[in-house]
Amino acid sequence: MTLSYLKTRSFRTLLAAAVLTVVAGGASAQQTQLNPQAKRITDEAIHADLESYEATQGRIQALNDGGRPIRDYHLSKAQCWLDVSFHEYTRNDRSAFPQEALTESEKLIVDMENGVSPIPTDTALVNDAKYLRADLWQRLKVIHGTPGFACASQKVACGEVELVHAGNEFNQQQWRHSKPYIQIAEDLVNEAETAARLCGVGPAAPVAVGPLIANVLFEFDRDGYKDIRTYSLESVDRALATIAAEQRELASVALIGHADRMQGKGFDHNQALSERRAETVRTLLIGRGVPADKIRFEYRGDTQQVQQCDGVKPRAALLECLLPNRRVEVQFELAQ
């Protein structure tokens, strides 16, 4: 069995087909160690690592069999850490990330096996992963403190892990390689907010967890409708569709204009740029049926960067990395 073979099959398919080799009673105290990268060149070494993944998966399954639900935050997080560890292992990641992500999974497993309460909810930036997308981290943090967290916990847990996964990829191969995992995290955050808002109640009495949020992204130093990244409009349409599907009343819409940190023309230029972008989105929303009198504005210029992109070169790559900062944040406030 070679590493290239492992890449052709999903983690959970492999686990389902494999034989579990956990020794009862001794697993919870043992930290799983993968073979160093230099030794992952033989069938024996790869098979040994696969057995380690199988054993860890078996412990998660045993916790579920013992009554801890799949949606449980810590069980979900242990699973997501295990999944990203195995994903990078099969991609031949030569860094410490596969081992450190596996260790985070095992830490949670041990706490659950030993009945620790409360189990910490912090998320380690393993392998010195870059802290990306502060806005997504903040949105996940808000959900932690809401009544709907019980329904959103699985999405929250995996969103946090995927942000670390993205930060690790950023450190190794910069923005181009982190983008897919940022997108996964964005989707998980949106799904978590929806799950929290609808948690345990009918559409007539939803749980308040804050506004629906969409981000409209612009090309560098541009502010017109044709300068919008078309795919970013999907988040606006998705939010409007959610409001209609849940039969909610739109109370107001806040448009918060932003620019990236490239200040070649100065702070005042970026401030005005963020204002023009908000005006463009206002026109767009009115065209989609949002009443003009429900829309208000804020202009932040380059004062609130959600992605720093330190050290990214060349310039074209830097401008692409800074794209999340060139945004109008659209906050759809719902009537209670």
XYZ file of C-alpha atoms in Angstrom:
336
model
C 0.000 0.000 0.000
C 1.600 3.301 -1.083
C 0.848 6.905 -0.233
C -0.367 7.530 -3.783
C -2.902 4.738 -3.282
C -4.164 6.359 -0.086
C -4.780 9.589 -1.956
C -7.292 7.899 -4.240
C -9.740 6.979 -1.492
C -11.549 9.009 1.157
C -10.521 8.826 4.782
C -13.797 7.420 6.037
C -13.966 4.829 3.246
C -10.548 3.573 4.263
C -11.554 3.445 7.882
C -14.735 1.565 7.127
C -12.769 -1.069 5.209
C -9.970 -1.459 7.742
C -9.631 -3.578 10.863
C -9.590 -1.662 14.157
C -6.538 -2.532 16.257
C -7.132 -0.564 19.460
C -6.172 -2.359 22.655
C -9.023 -1.853 25.099
C -8.169 0.182 28.166
C -4.714 1.300 27.009
C -5.555 3.738 24.237
C -6.769 6.708 26.235
C -3.432 7.395 27.903
C -1.257 6.957 24.812
C -0.388 9.805 22.464
C -0.498 8.658 18.863
C 2.715 9.313 16.934
C 2.901 9.217 13.164
C 6.067 8.169 11.403
C 8.352 11.091 10.509
C 8.049 12.264 6.916
C 11.382 10.714 5.966
C 10.113 7.248 6.931
C 6.828 7.432 5.017
C 8.343 5.662 2.038
C 7.545 2.055 2.814
C 4.322 0.098 2.868
C 5.016 -0.840 6.479
C 5.352 2.743 7.679
C 2.257 3.892 5.824
C 0.278 0.913 7.095
C 1.341 1.691 10.665
C 0.178 5.296 10.302
C -3.090 4.149 8.796
C -3.653 1.920 11.802
C -3.069 4.949 14.043
C -5.767 6.859 12.176
C -8.061 3.828 12.348
C -7.557 3.562 16.077
C -8.320 7.234 16.650
C -11.429 7.010 14.501
C -12.502 3.978 16.505
C -12.259 5.925 19.743
C -14.484 8.667 18.330
C -16.987 6.053 17.221
C -16.891 4.467 20.671
C -17.728 7.807 22.280
C -20.703 8.155 19.952
C -21.778 4.574 20.641
C -21.574 5.425 24.327
C -24.140 8.195 23.972
C -22.268 11.369 22.958
C -24.202 12.719 19.956
C -22.642 13.414 16.566
C -23.653 17.078 16.862
C -21.719 17.474 20.139
C -19.202 20.302 19.792
C -16.193 18.433 21.159
C -16.919 15.175 19.350
C -17.354 17.140 16.111
C -14.126 19.021 16.679
C -12.197 15.832 17.384
C -13.525 14.397 14.123
C -12.656 17.520 12.135
C -9.121 17.642 13.529
C -8.735 13.982 12.571
C -10.092 14.619 9.076
C -7.774 17.547 8.288
C -4.817 15.640 9.709
C -5.481 12.705 7.417
C -6.214 14.985 4.465
C -2.806 16.628 4.737
C -1.088 13.307 5.436
C -2.401 11.935 2.134
C -1.244 15.116 0.384
C 2.274 14.361 1.613
C 2.411 17.409 3.886
C 6.008 17.499 5.116
C 5.326 19.841 8.017
C 4.278 19.062 11.586
C 0.637 19.797 10.765
C -0.661 16.215 10.351
C 0.841 15.196 13.696
C -0.245 18.310 15.587
C -3.794 18.196 14.207
C -4.013 14.517 15.169
C -2.780 15.392 18.659
C -5.517 18.035 19.029
C -8.085 15.395 18.113
C -6.647 13.012 20.651
C -6.605 15.631 23.425
C -10.343 16.091 23.019
C -10.912 12.351 22.861
C -9.033 11.797 26.122
C -11.019 14.514 27.889
C -14.293 13.008 26.676
C -13.226 9.485 27.622
C -12.301 10.676 31.107
C -15.492 12.679 31.636
C -13.725 16.047 31.930
C -16.158 18.943 32.333
C -16.018 21.590 31.121
C -13.768 20.783 28.183
C -12.030 23.904 26.812
C -13.389 25.380 23.584
C -10.261 27.229 22.478
C -8.766 26.380 19.079
C -5.009 25.987 18.761
C -3.233 27.489 15.750
C -1.260 24.289 15.268
C 2.032 24.328 13.398
C 2.031 28.133 13.866
C -0.859 28.455 11.408
C -1.573 31.987 10.202
C -4.556 33.678 11.855
C -6.736 34.382 8.832
C -10.146 36.034 8.464
C -10.719 37.671 11.838
C -14.286 38.382 10.739
C -15.098 34.675 10.462
C -13.495 33.916 13.826
C -15.604 36.666 15.406
C -18.825 35.366 13.884
C -18.101 31.891 15.233
C -17.312 33.343 18.656
C -20.701 35.092 18.722
C -22.535 31.819 18.046
C -20.854 30.220 21.062
C -22.815 32.562 23.316
C -26.273 32.055 21.832
C -29.127 29.692 22.737
C -28.867 28.253 19.231
C -25.307 27.007 19.751
C -26.583 23.493 20.504
C -27.916 23.242 16.955
C -24.903 24.918 15.334
C -22.082 23.343 17.331
C -21.021 20.844 14.681
C -20.656 23.551 12.029
C -18.924 25.885 14.485
C -16.377 23.252 15.495
C -15.476 22.358 11.924
C -15.425 26.011 10.853
C -12.796 26.736 13.504
C -10.674 23.783 12.431
C -10.904 24.711 8.741
C -9.714 28.239 9.515
C -6.617 26.727 11.133
C -6.246 24.406 8.155
C -6.361 27.441 5.852
C -3.797 29.266 7.974
C -1.430 26.324 7.730
C -1.772 26.239 3.953
C -1.166 29.990 3.818
C 2.127 29.613 5.663
C 3.289 26.838 3.370
C 2.102 27.981 -0.063
C 0.397 31.343 0.474
C -3.066 32.500 -0.477
C -3.642 30.369 -3.565
C -3.525 27.173 -1.529
C -5.472 28.502 1.455
C -8.435 29.770 -0.608
C -10.317 26.442 -0.854
C -10.271 26.003 2.920
C -11.291 29.625 3.517
C -14.289 28.951 1.281
C -15.146 25.835 3.292
C -14.916 27.895 6.488
C -17.132 30.665 5.066
C -19.775 28.114 4.109
C -19.644 26.526 7.553
C -20.026 29.912 9.273
C -23.071 30.737 7.157
C -24.596 27.317 7.842
C -23.860 27.630 11.565
C -25.594 31.016 11.773
C -28.658 29.639 10.022
C -28.759 26.559 12.275
C -28.426 28.711 15.410
C -31.127 31.119 14.303
C -33.659 28.336 13.668
C -32.680 26.181 16.631
C -35.594 24.310 18.170
C -38.275 26.761 17.144
C -40.694 27.396 14.327
C -40.350 30.251 11.848
C -42.783 32.344 13.888
C -40.388 32.597 16.833
C -36.769 32.259 15.696
C -33.789 32.637 17.992
C -31.981 35.967 17.617
C -28.295 35.438 16.832
C -27.477 38.659 15.048
C -27.850 39.728 11.425
C -27.453 37.691 8.281
C -24.124 38.751 6.797
C -22.989 38.875 3.189
C -19.795 40.335 1.736
C -19.663 41.958 -1.685
C -16.072 41.999 -2.983
C -14.490 44.515 -5.358
C -11.475 44.572 -7.644
C -8.488 46.636 -6.519
C -9.147 50.391 -6.387
C -12.518 49.976 -8.110
C -16.071 50.652 -6.950
C -18.535 50.119 -9.793
C -21.079 47.369 -10.357
C -18.915 45.799 -13.074
C -16.001 45.742 -10.606
C -17.747 43.346 -8.208
C -16.533 39.770 -8.046
C -19.649 38.117 -9.425
C -19.507 35.068 -7.164
C -19.642 37.293 -4.079
C -23.156 38.355 -5.047
C -24.257 34.796 -4.293
C -23.968 35.564 -0.585
C -26.401 38.484 -0.974
C -28.888 36.411 -2.937
C -28.558 33.554 -0.463
C -29.334 35.896 2.449
C -32.372 37.339 0.699
C -33.576 33.836 -0.160
C -33.171 32.789 3.478
C -35.249 35.745 4.669
C -37.996 34.830 2.206
C -37.873 31.101 3.018
C -38.113 31.756 6.759
C -40.880 34.298 6.178
C -38.989 36.913 8.166
C -39.442 40.670 8.103
C -36.405 42.720 7.163
C -35.942 45.464 9.775
C -32.949 47.231 8.231
C -29.781 46.755 6.221
C -26.390 48.133 7.248
C -23.806 48.607 4.500
C -20.269 48.891 5.854
C -17.775 49.894 3.199
C -14.109 48.847 3.384
C -10.889 49.139 1.400
C -7.654 47.165 1.551
C -4.475 48.460 3.185
C -2.762 49.556 -0.049
C -2.555 53.285 0.656
C -0.663 54.517 -2.364
C -3.166 57.368 -2.684
C -3.613 57.932 1.043
C -6.169 57.343 3.793
C -8.708 59.822 2.422
C -8.708 58.036 -0.929
C -9.480 54.686 0.701
C -12.164 56.228 2.879
C -13.917 57.701 -0.163
C -13.448 54.432 -2.042
C -15.227 52.503 0.701
C -18.102 55.018 0.554
C -18.528 54.665 -3.208
C -18.534 50.899 -2.877
C -21.334 51.090 -0.312
C -23.322 53.330 -2.648
C -22.918 50.762 -5.435
C -24.217 47.985 -3.201
C -27.131 50.181 -2.098
C -28.219 50.522 -5.726
C -27.801 46.781 -6.191
C -30.003 45.977 -3.184
C -32.732 48.384 -4.246
C -32.737 46.601 -7.585
C -33.322 43.352 -5.696
C -36.354 44.771 -3.921
C -34.891 46.075 -0.654
C -36.657 49.334 0.361
C -34.295 52.300 0.153
C -35.468 53.691 3.488
C -34.254 50.563 5.293
C -30.643 50.940 4.140
C -28.023 52.798 6.178
C -24.279 53.296 5.666
C -20.960 53.211 7.459
C -17.579 53.822 5.831
C -14.472 52.306 7.424
C -11.844 52.809 4.711
C -8.801 50.664 5.438
C -9.179 50.677 9.240
C -10.583 47.140 9.591
C -8.523 44.589 7.704
C -9.751 40.997 7.996
C -6.718 39.614 6.165
C -3.205 41.042 6.433
C -1.285 38.982 3.837
C 2.090 39.862 5.354
C 4.985 38.696 3.210
C 2.886 37.775 0.173
C 4.682 38.428 -3.121
C 4.577 39.315 -6.011
C 2.179 42.262 -6.162
C -0.491 40.405 -8.138
C -0.590 37.681 -5.494
C -0.730 40.305 -2.730
C -3.690 42.089 -4.317
C -5.546 38.806 -4.685
C -4.805 37.882 -1.082
C -6.137 41.257 0.093
C -9.436 40.754 -1.742
C -11.510 40.013 1.424
C -10.635 43.513 2.665
C -12.072 45.180 -0.462
C -15.620 44.563 0.624
C -18.958 45.961 1.543
C -20.265 44.028 4.518
C -24.022 43.710 4.186
C -25.805 43.131 7.497
C -29.448 42.118 7.136
C -31.154 42.888 10.460
C -34.322 40.850 10.999
C -37.376 41.992 12.913
C -37.986 40.109 16.166
